[in-house]
Coordinates of C-alpha atoms in Angstrom, one line a residue:
X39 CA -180.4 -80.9 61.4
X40 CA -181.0 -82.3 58.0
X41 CA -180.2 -85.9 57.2
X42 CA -180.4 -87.7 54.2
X43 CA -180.6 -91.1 52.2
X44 CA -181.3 -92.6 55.6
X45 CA -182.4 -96.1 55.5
X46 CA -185.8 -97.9 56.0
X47 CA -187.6 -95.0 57.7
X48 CA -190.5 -96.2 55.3
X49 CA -191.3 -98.7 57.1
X50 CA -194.1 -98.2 59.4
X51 CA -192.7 -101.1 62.0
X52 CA -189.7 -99.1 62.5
X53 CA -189.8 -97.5 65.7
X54 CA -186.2 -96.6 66.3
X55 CA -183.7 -94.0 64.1
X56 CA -179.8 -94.7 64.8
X57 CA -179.3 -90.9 63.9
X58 CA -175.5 -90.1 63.1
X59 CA -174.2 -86.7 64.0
X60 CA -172.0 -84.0 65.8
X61 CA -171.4 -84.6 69.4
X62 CA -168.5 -81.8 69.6
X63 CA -169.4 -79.0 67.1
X64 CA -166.5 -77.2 68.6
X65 CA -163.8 -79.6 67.0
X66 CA -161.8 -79.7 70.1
X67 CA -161.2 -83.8 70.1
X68 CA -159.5 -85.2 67.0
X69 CA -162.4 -86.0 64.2
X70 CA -162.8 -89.4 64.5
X71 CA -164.1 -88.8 67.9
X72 CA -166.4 -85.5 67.3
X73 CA -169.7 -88.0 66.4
X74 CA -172.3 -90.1 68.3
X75 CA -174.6 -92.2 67.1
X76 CA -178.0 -91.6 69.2
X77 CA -181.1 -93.7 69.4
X78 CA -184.5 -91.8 68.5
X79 CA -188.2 -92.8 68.7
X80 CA -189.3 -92.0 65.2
X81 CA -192.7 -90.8 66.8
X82 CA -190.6 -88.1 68.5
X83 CA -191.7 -84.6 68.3
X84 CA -189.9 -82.4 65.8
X85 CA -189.0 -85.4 63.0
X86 CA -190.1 -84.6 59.3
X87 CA -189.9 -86.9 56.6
X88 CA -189.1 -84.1 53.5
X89 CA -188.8 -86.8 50.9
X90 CA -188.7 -90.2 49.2
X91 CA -185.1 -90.4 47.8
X92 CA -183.6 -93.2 45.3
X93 CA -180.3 -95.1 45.2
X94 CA -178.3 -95.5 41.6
X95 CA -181.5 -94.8 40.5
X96 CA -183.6 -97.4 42.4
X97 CA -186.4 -96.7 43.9
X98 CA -187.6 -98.5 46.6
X99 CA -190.5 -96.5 48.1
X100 CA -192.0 -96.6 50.4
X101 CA -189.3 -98.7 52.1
X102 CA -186.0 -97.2 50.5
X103 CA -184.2 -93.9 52.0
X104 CA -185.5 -90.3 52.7
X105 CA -184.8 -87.4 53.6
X106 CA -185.4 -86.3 57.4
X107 CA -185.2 -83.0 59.3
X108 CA -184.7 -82.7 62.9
X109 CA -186.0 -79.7 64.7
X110 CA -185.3 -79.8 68.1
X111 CA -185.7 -83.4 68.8
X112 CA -184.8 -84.4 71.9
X113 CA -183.8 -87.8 73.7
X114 CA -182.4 -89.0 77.0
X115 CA -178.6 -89.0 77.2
X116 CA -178.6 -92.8 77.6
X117 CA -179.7 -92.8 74.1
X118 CA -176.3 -92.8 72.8
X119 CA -175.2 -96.1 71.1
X120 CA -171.1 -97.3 72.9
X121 CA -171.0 -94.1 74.3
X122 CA -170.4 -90.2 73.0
X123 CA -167.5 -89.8 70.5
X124 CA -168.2 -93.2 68.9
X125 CA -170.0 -92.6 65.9
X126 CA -167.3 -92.8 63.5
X127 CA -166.4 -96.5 64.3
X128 CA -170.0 -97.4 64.6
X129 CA -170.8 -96.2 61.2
X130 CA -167.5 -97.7 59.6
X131 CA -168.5 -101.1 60.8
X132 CA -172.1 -100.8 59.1
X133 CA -171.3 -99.0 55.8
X134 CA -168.6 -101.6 54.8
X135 CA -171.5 -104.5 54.3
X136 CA -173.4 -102.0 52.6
X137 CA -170.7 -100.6 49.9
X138 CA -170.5 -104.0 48.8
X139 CA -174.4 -104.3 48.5
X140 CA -174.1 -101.0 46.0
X141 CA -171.3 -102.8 44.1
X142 CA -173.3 -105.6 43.7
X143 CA -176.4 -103.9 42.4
X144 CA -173.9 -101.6 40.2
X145 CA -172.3 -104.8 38.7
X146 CA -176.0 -106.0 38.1
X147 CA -176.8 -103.3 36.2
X148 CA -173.3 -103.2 34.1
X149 CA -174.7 -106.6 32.9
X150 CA -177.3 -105.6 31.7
X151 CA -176.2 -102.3 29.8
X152 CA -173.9 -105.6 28.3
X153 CA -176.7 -107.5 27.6
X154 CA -178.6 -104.4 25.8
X155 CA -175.0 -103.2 23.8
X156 CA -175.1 -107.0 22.4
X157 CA -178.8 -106.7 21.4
X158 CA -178.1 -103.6 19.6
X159 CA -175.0 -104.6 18.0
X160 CA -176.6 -108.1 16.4
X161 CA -179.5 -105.8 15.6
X162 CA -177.8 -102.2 14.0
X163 CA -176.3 -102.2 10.7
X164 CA -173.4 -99.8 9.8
X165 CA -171.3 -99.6 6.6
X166 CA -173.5 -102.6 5.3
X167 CA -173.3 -105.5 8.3
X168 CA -174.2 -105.8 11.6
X169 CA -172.5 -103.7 14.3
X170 CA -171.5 -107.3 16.0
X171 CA -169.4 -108.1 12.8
X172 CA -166.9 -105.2 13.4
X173 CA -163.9 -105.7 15.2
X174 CA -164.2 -102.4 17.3
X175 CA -167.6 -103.3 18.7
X176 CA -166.4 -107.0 18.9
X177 CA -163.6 -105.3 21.2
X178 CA -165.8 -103.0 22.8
X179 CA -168.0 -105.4 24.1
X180 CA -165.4 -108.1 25.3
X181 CA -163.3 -105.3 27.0
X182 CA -166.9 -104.6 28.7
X183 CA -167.4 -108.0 29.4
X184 CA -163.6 -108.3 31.5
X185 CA -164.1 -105.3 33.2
X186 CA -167.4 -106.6 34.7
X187 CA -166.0 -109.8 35.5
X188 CA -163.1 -108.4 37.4
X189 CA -165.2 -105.9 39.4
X190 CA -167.6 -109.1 40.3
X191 CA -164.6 -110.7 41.8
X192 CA -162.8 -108.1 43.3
X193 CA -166.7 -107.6 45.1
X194 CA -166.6 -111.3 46.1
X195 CA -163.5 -111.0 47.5
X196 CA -164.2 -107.9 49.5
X197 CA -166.9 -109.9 50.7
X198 CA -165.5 -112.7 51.8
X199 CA -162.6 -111.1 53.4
X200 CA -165.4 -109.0 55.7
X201 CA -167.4 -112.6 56.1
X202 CA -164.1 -113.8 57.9
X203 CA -163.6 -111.0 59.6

């Protein structure tokens, strides 16, 4: 099958894939039980790397995330990570820490779409004074400035509520 943003396969250390997929195509146990999570040798036959992909518009070749097709890979049975059907809980565990990683980076770049809106309004001139003198930019920009502020915290929190956990 096709897989992609998958993580670090860039890296030419990286030996292992924890690949994420169907373990009952049928659909006959209840969906949080139909995945697996299975541990491949990236020097197995039938892995292609199709692409370079970015995140939000990072890119962080050649170590970032790609796009992979598997064609006909196969691995021993004792390859599956906790046992088949446990995919789903494996994965919710790992992609918590790692929403909060996108925040952040997100947040970091709301601040600096800020920081560049402030340049431009102390620099642009409409109806004869600076954009930064006008109440609806002054507005604007402090409304901009909460809403960052509360997504940093609510971020932090998140954090340190899964830090505890």
């Amino acid at each position: 099958g096709h897989r992609w943003w998958i993580s670090g396969v860039g890296e030419e250390k990286l030996g292992l894939y924890l690949v994420f997929g169907t373990s009952d195509p049928e659909g006959k146990l209840p969906r949080h039980k139909r995945h697996s999570v299975v541990i491949v040798p990236s020097n197995s036959r039938g892995i292609k790397l199709i692409r370079h992909m970015t995140v939000f518009g990072y890119d962080e070749a050649p170590h970032g995330h790609f796009e992979l097709e598997f064609n006909q890979v196969r691995v021993p049975k004792e390859n599956i990570v906790l046992g088949e059907g446990c995919g789903f809980e494996i994965s919710q565990g790992r992609l918590g820490p790692g929403r909060v990683h996108h925040c952040m980076r997100l947040i970091g770049m709301a601040e600096r779409c800020l920081q560049l809106a402030c340049k431009r309004a102390l620099e642009r001139k409409v109806f004869g004074k600076r954009m930064a003198e006008h109440g609806m930019a002054q507005h604007a920009i402090a409304q901009s400035r909460i809403e960052i502020d509360q997504a940093r915290l609510l971020v932090l929190q998140t954090a340190f509520y899964i830090d505890r956990a």
